[in-house]
Tab-separated table of C-alpha atoms in Angstrom:
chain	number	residue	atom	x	y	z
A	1	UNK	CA	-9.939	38.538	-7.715
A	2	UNK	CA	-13.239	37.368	-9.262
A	3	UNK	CA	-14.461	37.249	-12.613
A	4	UNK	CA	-17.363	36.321	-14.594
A	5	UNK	CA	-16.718	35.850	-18.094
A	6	UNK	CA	-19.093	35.071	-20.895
A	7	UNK	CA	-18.254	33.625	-24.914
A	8	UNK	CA	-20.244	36.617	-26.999
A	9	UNK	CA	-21.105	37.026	-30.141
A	10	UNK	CA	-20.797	41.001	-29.547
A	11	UNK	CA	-21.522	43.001	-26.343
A	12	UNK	CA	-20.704	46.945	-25.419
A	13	UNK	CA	-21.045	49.417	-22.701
A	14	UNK	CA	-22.365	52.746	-22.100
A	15	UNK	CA	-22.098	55.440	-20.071
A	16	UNK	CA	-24.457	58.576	-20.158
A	17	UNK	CA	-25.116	57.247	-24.107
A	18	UNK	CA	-21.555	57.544	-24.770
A	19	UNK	CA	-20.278	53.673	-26.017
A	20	UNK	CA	-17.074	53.395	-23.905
A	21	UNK	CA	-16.144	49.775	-25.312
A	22	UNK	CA	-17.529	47.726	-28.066
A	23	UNK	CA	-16.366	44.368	-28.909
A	24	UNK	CA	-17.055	41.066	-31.482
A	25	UNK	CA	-16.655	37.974	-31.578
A	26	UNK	CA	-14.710	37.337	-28.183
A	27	UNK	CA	-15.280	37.824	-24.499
A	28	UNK	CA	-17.234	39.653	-22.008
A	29	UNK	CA	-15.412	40.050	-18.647
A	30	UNK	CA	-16.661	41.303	-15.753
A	31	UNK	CA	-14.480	41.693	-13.083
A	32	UNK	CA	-13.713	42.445	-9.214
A	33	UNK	CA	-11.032	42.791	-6.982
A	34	UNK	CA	-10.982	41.855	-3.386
A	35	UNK	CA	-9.809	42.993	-0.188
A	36	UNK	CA	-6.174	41.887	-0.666
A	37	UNK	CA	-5.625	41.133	-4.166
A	38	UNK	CA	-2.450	42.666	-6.046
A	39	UNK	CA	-0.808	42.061	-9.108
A	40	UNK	CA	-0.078	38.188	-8.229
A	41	UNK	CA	-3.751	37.746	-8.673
A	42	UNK	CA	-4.441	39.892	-11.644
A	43	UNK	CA	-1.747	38.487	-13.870
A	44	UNK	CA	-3.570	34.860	-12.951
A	45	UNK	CA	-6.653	36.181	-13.971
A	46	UNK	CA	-5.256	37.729	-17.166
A	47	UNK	CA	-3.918	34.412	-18.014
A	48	UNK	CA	-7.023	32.461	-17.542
A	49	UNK	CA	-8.826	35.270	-19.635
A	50	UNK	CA	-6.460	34.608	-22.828
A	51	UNK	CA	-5.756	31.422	-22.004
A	52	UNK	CA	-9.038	29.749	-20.968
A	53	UNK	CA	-9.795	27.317	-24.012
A	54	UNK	CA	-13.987	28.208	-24.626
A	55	UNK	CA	-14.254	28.795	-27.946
A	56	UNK	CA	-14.752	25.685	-30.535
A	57	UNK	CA	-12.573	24.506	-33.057
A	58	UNK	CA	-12.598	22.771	-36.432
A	59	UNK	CA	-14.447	19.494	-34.337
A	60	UNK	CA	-16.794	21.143	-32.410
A	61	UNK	CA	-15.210	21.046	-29.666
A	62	UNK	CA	-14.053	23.671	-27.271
A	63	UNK	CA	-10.374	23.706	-27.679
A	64	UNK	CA	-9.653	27.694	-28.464
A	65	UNK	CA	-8.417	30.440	-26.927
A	66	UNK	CA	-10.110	33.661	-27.350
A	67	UNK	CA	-6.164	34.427	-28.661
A	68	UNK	CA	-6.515	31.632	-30.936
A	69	UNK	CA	-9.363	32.705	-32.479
A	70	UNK	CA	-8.379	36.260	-32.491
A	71	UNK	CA	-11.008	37.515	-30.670
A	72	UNK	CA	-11.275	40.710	-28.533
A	73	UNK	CA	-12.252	41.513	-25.031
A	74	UNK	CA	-14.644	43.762	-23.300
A	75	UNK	CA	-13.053	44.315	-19.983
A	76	UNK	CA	-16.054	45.589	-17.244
A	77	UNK	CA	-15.063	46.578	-13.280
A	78	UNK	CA	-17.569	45.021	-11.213
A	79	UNK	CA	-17.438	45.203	-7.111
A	80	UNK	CA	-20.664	43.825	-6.964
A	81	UNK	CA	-18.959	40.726	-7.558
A	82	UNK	CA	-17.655	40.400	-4.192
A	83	UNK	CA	-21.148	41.547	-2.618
A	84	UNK	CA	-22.299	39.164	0.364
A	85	UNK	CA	-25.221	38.071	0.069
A	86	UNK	CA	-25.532	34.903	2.925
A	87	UNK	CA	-27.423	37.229	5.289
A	88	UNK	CA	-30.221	39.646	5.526
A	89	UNK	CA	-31.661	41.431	2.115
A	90	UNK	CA	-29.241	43.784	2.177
A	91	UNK	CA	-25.697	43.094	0.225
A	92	UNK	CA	-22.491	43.359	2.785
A	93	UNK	CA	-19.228	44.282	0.774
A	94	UNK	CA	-16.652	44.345	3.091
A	95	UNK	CA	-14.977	42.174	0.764
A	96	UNK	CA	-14.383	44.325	-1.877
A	97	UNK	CA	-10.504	45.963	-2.573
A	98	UNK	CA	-10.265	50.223	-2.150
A	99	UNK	CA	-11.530	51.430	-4.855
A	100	UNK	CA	-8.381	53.259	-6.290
A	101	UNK	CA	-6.427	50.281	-5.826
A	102	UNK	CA	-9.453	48.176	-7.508
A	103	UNK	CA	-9.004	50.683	-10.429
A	104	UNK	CA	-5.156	50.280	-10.632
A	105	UNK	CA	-5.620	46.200	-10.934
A	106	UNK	CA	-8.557	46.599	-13.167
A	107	UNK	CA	-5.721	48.866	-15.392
A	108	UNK	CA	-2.984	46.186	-15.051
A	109	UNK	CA	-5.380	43.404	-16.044
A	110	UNK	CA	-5.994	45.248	-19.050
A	111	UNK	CA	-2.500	45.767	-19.791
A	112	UNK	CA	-1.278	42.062	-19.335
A	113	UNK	CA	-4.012	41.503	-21.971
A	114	UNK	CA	-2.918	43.496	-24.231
A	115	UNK	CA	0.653	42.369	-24.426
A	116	UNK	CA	-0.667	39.175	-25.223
A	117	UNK	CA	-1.572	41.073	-28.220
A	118	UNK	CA	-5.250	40.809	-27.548
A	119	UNK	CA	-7.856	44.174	-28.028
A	120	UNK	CA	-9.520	44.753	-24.880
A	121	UNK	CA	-12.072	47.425	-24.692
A	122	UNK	CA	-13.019	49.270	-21.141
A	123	UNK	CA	-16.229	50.003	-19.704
A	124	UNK	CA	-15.327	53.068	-16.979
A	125	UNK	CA	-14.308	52.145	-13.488
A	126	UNK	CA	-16.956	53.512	-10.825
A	127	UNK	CA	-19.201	54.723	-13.709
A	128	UNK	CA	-23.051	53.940	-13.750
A	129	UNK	CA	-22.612	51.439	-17.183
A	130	UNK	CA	-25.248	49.650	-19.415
A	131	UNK	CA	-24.070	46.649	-20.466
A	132	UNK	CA	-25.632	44.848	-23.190
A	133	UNK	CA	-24.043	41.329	-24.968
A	134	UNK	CA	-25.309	38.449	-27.149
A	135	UNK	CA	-24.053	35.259	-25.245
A	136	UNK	CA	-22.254	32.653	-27.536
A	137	UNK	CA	-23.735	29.427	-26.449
A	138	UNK	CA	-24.125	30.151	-23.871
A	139	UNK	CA	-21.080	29.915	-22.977
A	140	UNK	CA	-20.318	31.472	-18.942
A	141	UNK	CA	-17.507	30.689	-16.098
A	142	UNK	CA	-17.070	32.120	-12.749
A	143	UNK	CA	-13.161	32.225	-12.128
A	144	UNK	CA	-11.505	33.145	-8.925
A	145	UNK	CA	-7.831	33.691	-8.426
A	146	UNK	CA	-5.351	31.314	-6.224
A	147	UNK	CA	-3.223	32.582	-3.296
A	148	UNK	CA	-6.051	33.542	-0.572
């Protein structure tokens, strides 16, 4: 599992002009499953999503949680994340989980978020999306999951 996950100020998504998910102060998250990946790998990345510590404190420095700072999450499939790139012009991705079970981790990450008492907003698995954020910092981490 792969995500790319970015400190915002606010950020929502769209689809067909409906707004699906609109967040605050918190994180952006998009995120892809791989060929592979089960719920081993999407309660890691859960963790690192409420547990990664991005967001400043009373110093300046970055020493908060986006739980600490009670901040929210937009929560965004993305299979492009897994697209190969290395040859031709042409994006390869074999890589990238079946899309229902894609949908079902995408779900569960969700979930394990918020239990952690966080508010996670959705774009729409499979959907066509506009996503549009203002990036804290910026602030932006690539995180992949253990175990493969």
């Amino acid at each position: 599992m792969r995500i790319v996950l970015q400190r915002v100020s606010e950020a929502k998504v769209e689809v067909d002009g409906e707004v699906t998910g609109r967040v605050g102060h918190g994180l952006l998250v998009y995120l892809g499953v791989g060929k592979g990946d089960s719920e081993h790998e999407a309660a890691f990345i859960a963790g690192k999503i409420a547990g990664l510590r991005i967001f400043s404190d009373d110093a300046g420095k970055m020493n908060l949680s986006v739980k600490d700072v009670g901040g929210e999450v937009l929560l965004v499939s993305q299979f492009t994340l897994y697209g190969d790139c290395r040859k031709g012009r042409r994006p390869g991705f074999d890589m990238a989980g079946d899309p229902a079970e894609a949908d079902r981790l995408y779900q569960y990450v969700g979930k394990q978020l918020e239990n952690e008492g966080i508010n996670v907003e959705y774009g729409r698995f499979a959907a066509h999306m506009h996503v549009s954020s203002v990036n804290d910092g910026p602030v932006t981490f690539i995180v992949e999951s253990t175990g493969k």
